[in-house]
PDB file of C-alpha atoms and ligand atoms in Angstrom:
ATOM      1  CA  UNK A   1      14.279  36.061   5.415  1.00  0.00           C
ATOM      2  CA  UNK A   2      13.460  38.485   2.311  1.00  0.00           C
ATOM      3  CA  UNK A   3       9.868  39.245   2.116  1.00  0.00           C
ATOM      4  CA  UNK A   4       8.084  37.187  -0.966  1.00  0.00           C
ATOM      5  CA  UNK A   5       5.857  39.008  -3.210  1.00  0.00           C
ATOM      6  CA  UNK A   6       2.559  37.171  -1.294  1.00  0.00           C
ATOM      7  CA  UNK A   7       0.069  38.751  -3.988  1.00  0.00           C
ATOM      8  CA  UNK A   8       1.923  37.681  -6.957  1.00  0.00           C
ATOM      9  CA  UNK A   9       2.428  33.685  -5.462  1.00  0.00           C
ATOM     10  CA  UNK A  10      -1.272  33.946  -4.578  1.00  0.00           C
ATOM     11  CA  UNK A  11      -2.218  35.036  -8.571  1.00  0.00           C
ATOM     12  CA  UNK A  12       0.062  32.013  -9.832  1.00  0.00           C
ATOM     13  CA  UNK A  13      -1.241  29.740  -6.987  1.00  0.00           C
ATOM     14  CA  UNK A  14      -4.762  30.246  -8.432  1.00  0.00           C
ATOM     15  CA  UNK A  15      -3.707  30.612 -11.801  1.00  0.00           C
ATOM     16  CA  UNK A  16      -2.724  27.014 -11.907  1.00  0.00           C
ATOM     17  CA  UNK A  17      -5.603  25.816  -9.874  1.00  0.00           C
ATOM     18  CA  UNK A  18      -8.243  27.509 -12.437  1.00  0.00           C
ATOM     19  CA  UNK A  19      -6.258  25.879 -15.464  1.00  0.00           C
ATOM     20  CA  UNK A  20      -5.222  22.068 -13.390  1.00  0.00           C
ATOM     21  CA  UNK A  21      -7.755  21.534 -10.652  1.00  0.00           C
ATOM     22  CA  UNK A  22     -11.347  21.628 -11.804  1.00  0.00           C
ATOM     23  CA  UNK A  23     -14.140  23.059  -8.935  1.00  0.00           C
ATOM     24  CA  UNK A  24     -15.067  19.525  -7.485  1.00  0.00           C
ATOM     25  CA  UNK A  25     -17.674  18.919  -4.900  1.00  0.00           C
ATOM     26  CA  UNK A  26     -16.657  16.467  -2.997  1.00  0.00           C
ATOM     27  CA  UNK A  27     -13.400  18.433  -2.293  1.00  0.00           C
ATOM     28  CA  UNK A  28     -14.754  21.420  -1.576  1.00  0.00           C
ATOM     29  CA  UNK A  29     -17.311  20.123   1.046  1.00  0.00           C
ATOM     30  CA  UNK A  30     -14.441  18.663   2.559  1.00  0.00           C
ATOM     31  CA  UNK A  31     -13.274  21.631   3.170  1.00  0.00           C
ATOM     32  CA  UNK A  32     -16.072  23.366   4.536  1.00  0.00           C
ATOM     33  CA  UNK A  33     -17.327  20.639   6.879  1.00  0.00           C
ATOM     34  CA  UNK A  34     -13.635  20.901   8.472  1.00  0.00           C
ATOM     35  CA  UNK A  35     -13.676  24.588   8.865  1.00  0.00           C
ATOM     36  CA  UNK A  36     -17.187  24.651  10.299  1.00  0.00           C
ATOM     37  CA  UNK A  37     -16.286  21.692  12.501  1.00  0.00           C
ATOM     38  CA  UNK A  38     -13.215  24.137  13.524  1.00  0.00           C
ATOM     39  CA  UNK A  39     -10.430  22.217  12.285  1.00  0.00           C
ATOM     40  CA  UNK A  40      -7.222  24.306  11.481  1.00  0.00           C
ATOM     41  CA  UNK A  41      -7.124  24.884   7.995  1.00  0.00           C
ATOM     42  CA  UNK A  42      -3.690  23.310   7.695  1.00  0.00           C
ATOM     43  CA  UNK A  43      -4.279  20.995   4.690  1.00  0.00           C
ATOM     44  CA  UNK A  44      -2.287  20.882   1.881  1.00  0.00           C
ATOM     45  CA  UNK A  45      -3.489  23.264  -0.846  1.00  0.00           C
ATOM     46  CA  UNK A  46      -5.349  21.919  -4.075  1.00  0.00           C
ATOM     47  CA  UNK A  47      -2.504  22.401  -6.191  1.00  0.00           C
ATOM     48  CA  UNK A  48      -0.211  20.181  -3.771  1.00  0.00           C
ATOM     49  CA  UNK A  49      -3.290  17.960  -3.455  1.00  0.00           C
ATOM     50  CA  UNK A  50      -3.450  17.312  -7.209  1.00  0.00           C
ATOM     51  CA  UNK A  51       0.736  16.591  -7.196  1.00  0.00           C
ATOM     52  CA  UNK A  52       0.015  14.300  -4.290  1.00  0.00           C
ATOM     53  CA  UNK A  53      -2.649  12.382  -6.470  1.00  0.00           C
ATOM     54  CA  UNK A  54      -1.034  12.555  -9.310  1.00  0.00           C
ATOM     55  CA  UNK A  55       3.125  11.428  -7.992  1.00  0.00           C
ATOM     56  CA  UNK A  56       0.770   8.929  -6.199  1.00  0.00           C
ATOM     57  CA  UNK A  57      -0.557   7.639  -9.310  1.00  0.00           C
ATOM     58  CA  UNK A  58       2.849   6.998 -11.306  1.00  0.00           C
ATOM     59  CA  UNK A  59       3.403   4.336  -9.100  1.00  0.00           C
ATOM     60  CA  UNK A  60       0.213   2.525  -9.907  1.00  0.00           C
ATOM     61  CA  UNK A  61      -0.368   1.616  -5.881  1.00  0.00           C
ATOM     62  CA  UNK A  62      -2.833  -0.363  -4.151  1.00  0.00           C
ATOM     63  CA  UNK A  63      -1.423   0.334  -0.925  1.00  0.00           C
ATOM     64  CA  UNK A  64      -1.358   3.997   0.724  1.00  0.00           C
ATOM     65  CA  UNK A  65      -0.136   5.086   3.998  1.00  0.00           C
ATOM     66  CA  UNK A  66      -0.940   8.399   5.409  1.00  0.00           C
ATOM     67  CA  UNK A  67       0.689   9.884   8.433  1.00  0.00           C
ATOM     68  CA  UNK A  68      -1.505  13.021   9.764  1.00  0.00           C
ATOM     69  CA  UNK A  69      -5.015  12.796   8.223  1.00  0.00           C
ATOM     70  CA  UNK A  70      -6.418  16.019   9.858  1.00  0.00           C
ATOM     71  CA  UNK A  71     -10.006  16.513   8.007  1.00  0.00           C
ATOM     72  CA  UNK A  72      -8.999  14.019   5.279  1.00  0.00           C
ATOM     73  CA  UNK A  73      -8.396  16.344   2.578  1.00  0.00           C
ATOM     74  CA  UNK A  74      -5.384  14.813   0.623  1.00  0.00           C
ATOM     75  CA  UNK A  75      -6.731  11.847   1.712  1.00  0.00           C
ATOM     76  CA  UNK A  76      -9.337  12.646  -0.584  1.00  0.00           C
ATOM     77  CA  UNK A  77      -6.895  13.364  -3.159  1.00  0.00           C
ATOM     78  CA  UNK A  78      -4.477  10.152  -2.570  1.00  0.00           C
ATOM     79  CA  UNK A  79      -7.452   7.907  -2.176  1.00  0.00           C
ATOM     80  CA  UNK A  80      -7.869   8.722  -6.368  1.00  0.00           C
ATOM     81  CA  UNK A  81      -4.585   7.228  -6.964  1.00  0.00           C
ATOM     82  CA  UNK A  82      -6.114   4.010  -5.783  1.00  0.00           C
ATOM     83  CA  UNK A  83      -7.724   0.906  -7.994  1.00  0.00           C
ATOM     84  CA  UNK A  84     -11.300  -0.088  -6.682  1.00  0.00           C
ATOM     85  CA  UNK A  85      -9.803  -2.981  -4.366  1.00  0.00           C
ATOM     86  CA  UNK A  86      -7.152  -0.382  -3.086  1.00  0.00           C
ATOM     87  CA  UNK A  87      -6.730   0.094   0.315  1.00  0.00           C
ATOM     88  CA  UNK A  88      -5.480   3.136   2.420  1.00  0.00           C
ATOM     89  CA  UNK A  89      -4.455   3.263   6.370  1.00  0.00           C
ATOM     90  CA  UNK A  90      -4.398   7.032   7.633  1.00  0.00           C
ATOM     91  CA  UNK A  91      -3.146   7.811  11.111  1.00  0.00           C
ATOM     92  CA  UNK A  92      -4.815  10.511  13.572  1.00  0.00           C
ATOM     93  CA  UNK A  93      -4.516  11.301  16.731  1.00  0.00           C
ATOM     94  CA  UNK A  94      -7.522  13.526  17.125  1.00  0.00           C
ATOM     95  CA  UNK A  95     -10.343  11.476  17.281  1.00  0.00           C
ATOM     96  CA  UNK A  96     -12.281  14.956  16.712  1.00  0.00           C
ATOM     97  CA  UNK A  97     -10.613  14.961  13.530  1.00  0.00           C
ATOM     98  CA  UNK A  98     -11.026  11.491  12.658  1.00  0.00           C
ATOM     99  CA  UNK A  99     -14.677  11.943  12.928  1.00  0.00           C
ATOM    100  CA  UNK A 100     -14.417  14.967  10.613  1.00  0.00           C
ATOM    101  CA  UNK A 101     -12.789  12.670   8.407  1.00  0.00           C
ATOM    102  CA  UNK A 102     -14.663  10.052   8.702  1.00  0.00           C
ATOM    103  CA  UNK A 103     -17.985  11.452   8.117  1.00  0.00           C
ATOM    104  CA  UNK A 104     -16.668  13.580   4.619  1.00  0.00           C
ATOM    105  CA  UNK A 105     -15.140   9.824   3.178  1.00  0.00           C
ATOM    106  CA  UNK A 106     -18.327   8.362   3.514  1.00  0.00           C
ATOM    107  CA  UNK A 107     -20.428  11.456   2.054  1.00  0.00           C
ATOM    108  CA  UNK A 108     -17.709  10.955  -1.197  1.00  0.00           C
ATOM    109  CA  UNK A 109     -18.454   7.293  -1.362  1.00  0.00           C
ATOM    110  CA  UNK A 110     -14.727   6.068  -0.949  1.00  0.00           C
ATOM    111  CA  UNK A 111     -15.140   4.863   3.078  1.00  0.00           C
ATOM    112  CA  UNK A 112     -14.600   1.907   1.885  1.00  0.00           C
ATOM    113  CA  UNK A 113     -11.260   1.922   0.876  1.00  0.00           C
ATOM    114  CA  UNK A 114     -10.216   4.244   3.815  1.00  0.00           C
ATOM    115  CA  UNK A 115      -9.079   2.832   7.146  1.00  0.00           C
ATOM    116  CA  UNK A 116      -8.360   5.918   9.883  1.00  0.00           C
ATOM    117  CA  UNK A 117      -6.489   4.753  13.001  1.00  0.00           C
ATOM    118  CA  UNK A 118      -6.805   6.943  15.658  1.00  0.00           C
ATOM    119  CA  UNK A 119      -4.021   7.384  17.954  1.00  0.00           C
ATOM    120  CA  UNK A 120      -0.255   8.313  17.917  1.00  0.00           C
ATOM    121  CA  UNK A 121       1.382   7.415  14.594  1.00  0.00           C
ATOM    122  CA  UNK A 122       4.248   6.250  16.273  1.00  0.00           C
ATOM    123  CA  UNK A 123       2.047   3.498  18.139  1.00  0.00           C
ATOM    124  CA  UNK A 124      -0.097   3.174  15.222  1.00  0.00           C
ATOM    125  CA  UNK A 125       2.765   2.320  13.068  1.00  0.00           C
ATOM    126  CA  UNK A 126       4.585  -0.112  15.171  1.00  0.00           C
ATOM    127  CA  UNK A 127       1.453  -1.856  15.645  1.00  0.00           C
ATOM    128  CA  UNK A 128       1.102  -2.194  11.816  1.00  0.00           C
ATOM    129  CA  UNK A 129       4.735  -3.309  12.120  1.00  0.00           C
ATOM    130  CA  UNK A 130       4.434  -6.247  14.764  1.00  0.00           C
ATOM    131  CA  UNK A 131       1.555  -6.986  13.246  1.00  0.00           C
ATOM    132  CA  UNK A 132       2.760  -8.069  10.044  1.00  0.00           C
ATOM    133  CA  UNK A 133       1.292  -5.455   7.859  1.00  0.00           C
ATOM    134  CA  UNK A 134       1.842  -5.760   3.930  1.00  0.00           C
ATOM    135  CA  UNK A 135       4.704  -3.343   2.579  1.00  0.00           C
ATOM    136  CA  UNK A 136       2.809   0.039   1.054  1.00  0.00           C
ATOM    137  CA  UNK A 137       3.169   1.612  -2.316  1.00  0.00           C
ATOM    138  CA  UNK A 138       3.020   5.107  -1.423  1.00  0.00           C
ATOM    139  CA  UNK A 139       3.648   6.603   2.412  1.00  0.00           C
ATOM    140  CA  UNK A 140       2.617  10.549   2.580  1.00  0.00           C
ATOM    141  CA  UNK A 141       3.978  11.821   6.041  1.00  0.00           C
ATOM    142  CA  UNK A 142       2.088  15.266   7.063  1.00  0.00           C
ATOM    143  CA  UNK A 143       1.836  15.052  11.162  1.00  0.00           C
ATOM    144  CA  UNK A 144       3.816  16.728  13.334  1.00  0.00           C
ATOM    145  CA  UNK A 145       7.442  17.851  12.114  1.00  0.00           C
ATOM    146  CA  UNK A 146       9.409  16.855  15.369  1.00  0.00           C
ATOM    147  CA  UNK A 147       8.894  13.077  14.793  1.00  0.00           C
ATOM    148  CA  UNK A 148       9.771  12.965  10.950  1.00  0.00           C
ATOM    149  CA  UNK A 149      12.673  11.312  11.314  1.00  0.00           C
ATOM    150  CA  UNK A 150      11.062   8.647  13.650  1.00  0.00           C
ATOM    151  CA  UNK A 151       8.637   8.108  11.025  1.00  0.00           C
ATOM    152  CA  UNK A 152      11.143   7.612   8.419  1.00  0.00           C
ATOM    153  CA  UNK A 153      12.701   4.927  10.278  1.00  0.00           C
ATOM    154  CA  UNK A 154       8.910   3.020  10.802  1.00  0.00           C
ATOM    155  CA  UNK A 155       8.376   3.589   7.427  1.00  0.00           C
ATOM    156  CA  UNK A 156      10.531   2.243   5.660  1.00  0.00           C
ATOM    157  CA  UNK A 157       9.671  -0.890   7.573  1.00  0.00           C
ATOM    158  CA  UNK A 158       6.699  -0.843   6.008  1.00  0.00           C
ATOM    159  CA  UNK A 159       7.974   0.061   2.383  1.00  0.00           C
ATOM    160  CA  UNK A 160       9.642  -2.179  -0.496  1.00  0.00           C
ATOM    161  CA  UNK A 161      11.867  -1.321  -2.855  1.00  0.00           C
ATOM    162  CA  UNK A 162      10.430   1.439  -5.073  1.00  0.00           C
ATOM    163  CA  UNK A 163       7.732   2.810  -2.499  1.00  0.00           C
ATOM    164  CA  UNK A 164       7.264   6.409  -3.038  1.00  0.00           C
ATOM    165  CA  UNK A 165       7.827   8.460   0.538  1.00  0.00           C
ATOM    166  CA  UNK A 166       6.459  12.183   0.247  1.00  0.00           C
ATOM    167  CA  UNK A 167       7.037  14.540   2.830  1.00  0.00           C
ATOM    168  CA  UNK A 168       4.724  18.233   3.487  1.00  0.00           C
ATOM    169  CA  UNK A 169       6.535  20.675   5.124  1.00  0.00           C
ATOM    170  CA  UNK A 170       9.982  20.479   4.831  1.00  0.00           C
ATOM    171  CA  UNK A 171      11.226  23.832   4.896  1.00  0.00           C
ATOM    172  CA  UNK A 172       9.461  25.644   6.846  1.00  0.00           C
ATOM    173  CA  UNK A 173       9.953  29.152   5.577  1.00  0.00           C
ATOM    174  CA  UNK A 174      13.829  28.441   5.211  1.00  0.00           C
ATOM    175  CA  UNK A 175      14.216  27.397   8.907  1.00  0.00           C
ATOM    176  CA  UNK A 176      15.457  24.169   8.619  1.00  0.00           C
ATOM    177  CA  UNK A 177      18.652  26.534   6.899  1.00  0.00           C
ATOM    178  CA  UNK A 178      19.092  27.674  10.708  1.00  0.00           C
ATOM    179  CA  UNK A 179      22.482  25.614  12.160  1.00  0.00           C
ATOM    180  CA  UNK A 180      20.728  24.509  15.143  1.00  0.00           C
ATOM    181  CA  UNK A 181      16.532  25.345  14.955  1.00  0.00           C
ATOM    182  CA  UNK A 182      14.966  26.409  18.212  1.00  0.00           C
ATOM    183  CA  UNK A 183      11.471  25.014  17.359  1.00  0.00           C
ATOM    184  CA  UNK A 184      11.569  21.208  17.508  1.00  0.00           C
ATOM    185  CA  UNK A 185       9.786  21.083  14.360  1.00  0.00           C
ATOM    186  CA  UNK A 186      12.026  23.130  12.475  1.00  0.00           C
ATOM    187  CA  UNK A 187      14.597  20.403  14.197  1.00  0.00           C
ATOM    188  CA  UNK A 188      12.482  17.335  12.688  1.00  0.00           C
ATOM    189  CA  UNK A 189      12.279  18.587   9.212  1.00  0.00           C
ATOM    190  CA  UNK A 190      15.703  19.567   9.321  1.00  0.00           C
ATOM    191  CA  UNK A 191      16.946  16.221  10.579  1.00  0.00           C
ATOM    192  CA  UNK A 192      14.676  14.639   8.038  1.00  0.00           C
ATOM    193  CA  UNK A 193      16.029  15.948   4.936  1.00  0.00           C
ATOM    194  CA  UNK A 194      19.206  15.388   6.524  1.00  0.00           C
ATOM    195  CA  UNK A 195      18.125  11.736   6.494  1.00  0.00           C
ATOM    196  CA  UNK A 196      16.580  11.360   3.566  1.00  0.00           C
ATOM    197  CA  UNK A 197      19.740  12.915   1.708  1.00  0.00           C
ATOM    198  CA  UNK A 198      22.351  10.593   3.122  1.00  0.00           C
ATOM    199  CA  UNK A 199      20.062   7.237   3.444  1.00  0.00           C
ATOM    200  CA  UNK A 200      21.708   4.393   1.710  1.00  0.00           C
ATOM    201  CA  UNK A 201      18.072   2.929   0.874  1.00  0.00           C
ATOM    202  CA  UNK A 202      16.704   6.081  -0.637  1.00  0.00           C
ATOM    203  CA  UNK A 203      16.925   8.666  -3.874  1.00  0.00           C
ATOM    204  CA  UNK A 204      15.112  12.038  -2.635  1.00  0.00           C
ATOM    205  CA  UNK A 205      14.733  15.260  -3.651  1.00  0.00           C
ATOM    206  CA  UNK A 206      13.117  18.497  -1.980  1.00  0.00           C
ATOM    207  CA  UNK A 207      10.819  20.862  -4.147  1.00  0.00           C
ATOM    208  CA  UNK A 208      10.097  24.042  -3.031  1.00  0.00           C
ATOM    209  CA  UNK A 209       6.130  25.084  -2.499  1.00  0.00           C
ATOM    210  CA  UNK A 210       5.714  28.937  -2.508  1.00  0.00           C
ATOM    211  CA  UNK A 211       2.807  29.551  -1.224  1.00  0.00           C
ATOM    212  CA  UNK A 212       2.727  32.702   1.818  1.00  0.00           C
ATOM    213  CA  UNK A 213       5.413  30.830   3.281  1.00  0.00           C
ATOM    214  CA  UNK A 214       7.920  29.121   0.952  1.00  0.00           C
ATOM    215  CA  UNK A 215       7.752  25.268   2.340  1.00  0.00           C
ATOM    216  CA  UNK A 216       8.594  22.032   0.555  1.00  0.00           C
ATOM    217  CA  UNK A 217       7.675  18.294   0.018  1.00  0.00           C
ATOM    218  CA  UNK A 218      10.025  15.863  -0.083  1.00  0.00           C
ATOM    219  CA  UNK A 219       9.958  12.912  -2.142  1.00  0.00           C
ATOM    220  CA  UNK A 220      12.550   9.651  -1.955  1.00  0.00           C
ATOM    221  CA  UNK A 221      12.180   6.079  -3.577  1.00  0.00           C
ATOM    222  CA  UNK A 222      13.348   3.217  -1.885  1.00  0.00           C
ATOM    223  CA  UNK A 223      15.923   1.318  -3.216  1.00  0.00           C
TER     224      UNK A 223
HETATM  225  N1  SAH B   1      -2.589  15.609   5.639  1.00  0.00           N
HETATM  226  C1  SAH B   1      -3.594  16.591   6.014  1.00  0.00           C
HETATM  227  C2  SAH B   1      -3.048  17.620   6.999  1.00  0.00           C
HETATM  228  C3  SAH B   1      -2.473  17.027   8.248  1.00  0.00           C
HETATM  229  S1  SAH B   1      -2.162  18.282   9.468  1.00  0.00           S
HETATM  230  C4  SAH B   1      -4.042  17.309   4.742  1.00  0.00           C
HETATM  231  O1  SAH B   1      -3.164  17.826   4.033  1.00  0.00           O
HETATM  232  O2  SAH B   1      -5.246  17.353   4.460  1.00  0.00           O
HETATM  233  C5  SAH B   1      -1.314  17.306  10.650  1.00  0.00           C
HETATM  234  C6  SAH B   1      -2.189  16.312  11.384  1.00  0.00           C
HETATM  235  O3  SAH B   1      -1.350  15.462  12.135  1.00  0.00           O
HETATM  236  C7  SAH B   1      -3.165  16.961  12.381  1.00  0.00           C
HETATM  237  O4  SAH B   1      -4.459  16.507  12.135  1.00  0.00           O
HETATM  238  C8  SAH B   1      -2.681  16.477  13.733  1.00  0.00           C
HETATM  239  O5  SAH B   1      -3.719  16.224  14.667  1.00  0.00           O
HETATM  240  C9  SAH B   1      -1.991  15.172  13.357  1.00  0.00           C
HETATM  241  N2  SAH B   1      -0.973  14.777  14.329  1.00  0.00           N
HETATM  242  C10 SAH B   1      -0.113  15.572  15.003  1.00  0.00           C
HETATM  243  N3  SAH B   1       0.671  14.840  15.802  1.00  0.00           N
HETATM  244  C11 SAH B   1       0.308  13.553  15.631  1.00  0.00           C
HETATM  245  C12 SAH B   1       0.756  12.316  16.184  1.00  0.00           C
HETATM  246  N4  SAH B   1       1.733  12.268  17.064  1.00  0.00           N
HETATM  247  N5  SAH B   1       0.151  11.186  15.762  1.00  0.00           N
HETATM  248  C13 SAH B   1      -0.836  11.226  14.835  1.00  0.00           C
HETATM  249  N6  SAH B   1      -1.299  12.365  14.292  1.00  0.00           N
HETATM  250  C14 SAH B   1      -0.742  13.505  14.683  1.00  0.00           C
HETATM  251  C1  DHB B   2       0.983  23.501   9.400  1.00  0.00           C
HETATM  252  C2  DHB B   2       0.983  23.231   8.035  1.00  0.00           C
HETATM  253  C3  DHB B   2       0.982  21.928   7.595  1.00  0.00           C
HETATM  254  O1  DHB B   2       0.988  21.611   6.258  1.00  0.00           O
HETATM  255  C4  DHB B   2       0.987  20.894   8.502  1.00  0.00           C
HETATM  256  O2  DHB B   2       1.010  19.647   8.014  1.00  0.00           O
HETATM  257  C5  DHB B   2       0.978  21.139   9.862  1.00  0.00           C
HETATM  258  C6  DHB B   2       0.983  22.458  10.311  1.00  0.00           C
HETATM  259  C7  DHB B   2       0.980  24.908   9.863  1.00  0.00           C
HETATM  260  O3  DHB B   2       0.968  25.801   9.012  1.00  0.00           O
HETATM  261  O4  DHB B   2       0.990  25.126  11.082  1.00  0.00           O
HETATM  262 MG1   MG B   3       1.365  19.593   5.916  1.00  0.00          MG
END
């Protein structure tokens, strides 16, 4: 891959954060409490966070689904999308990082709303499936690459037409280019946008995140 000019992204990346994403506390404690707690500072960056929140929002939901919550920092941000009586389910399977989670949703007054389920998202979703669970408005998939494309598939059992489904991580530096990717998660992303392109129930696109590695989010509508 050709090298990216890392300080000049880095300028723009805080550049638009200084102008778009006002110092906020209960953000940036999240942060700290999941760096001191020894989380790996994974998260989506503040300027995704604020597209999350606000792609989230032109859909008006009362129903999010989060796959991967990690320290529950774009929780944080996809939690704002919500009405007072919204609800979100986010799926762990750390309960380390639940915990983490748990304890910065309830310092930032929106535990309420927030349901983590701790366990593999694959088991956690089919049990929302058998058990009935109402369709959601907006599903944000973020945990690990190799199962995207079993994700999709749960998913959209759990969507209606018009859900939003956003993606993190879809690019992967350009390796999901490679014909056939060594790294199974390299595989997953490629075989999601691979899915997500040809679905008959879905419109999608890919945009590119340049951040020290160029990566991508994916975002589809159901039919
Ligand atoms: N969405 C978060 C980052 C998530 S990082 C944010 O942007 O703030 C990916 C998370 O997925 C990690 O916390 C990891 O523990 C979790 N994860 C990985 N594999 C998983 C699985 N099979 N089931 C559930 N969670 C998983
Ligand atoms: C990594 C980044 C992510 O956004 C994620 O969801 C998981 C892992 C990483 O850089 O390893
Ligand atoms: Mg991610």
């Amino acid at each position: 891959m050709e090298p990216i000019n890392e300080q000049l992204v880095e300028r723009i990346d805080r550049y638009i954060e200084d102008l778009f994403v006002p110092p906020d506390a209960a953000l940036s404690k999240n942060l700290e409490d999941a760096d001191s707690a020894g989380l790996p500072a994974i998260q989506v960056s503040a300027n995704q966070g604020k597209l999350l929140y606000l792609l989230a929002k032109l859909v008006s939901p009362t129903r999010i689904l989060e796959i991967g919550t990690l320290g529950g920092y774009s929780t944080t941000w996809l939690e704002r999308a919500l009405p007072a009586d919204g609800i979100l389910i986010t799926l762990e399977r750390e309960q380390a990082y639940a915990d983490v989670a748990r304890r910065n949703l309830e310092r930032a007054g929106v535990d309420s709303k927030v349901d983590i389920q701790v366990g593999s998202a694959s088991d956690s979703l089919l049990r929302l499936i058998h058990s009935g669970a109402q369709p959601f408005d907006v599903i944000f998939i973020d945990a690990d690459k190799a199962s995207y494309p079993e994700y999709l598939n749960l998913s959209l059992e759990l969507s209606h037409p018009r859900t939003l489904v956003l993606a993190d991580n879809v690019i992967r530096n350009g390796n999901v280019m490679d014909d056939h990717p060594a790294d199974i998660h390299d595989h997953g992303a490629k075989r999601y946008n691979e899915a997500i392109a040809h679905h008959s129930r879905l419109e999608s696109i890919v945009l590119p995140i340049v951040r020290k590695r160029i990566d991508g989010l994916a975002i589809s509508i159901v039919r």
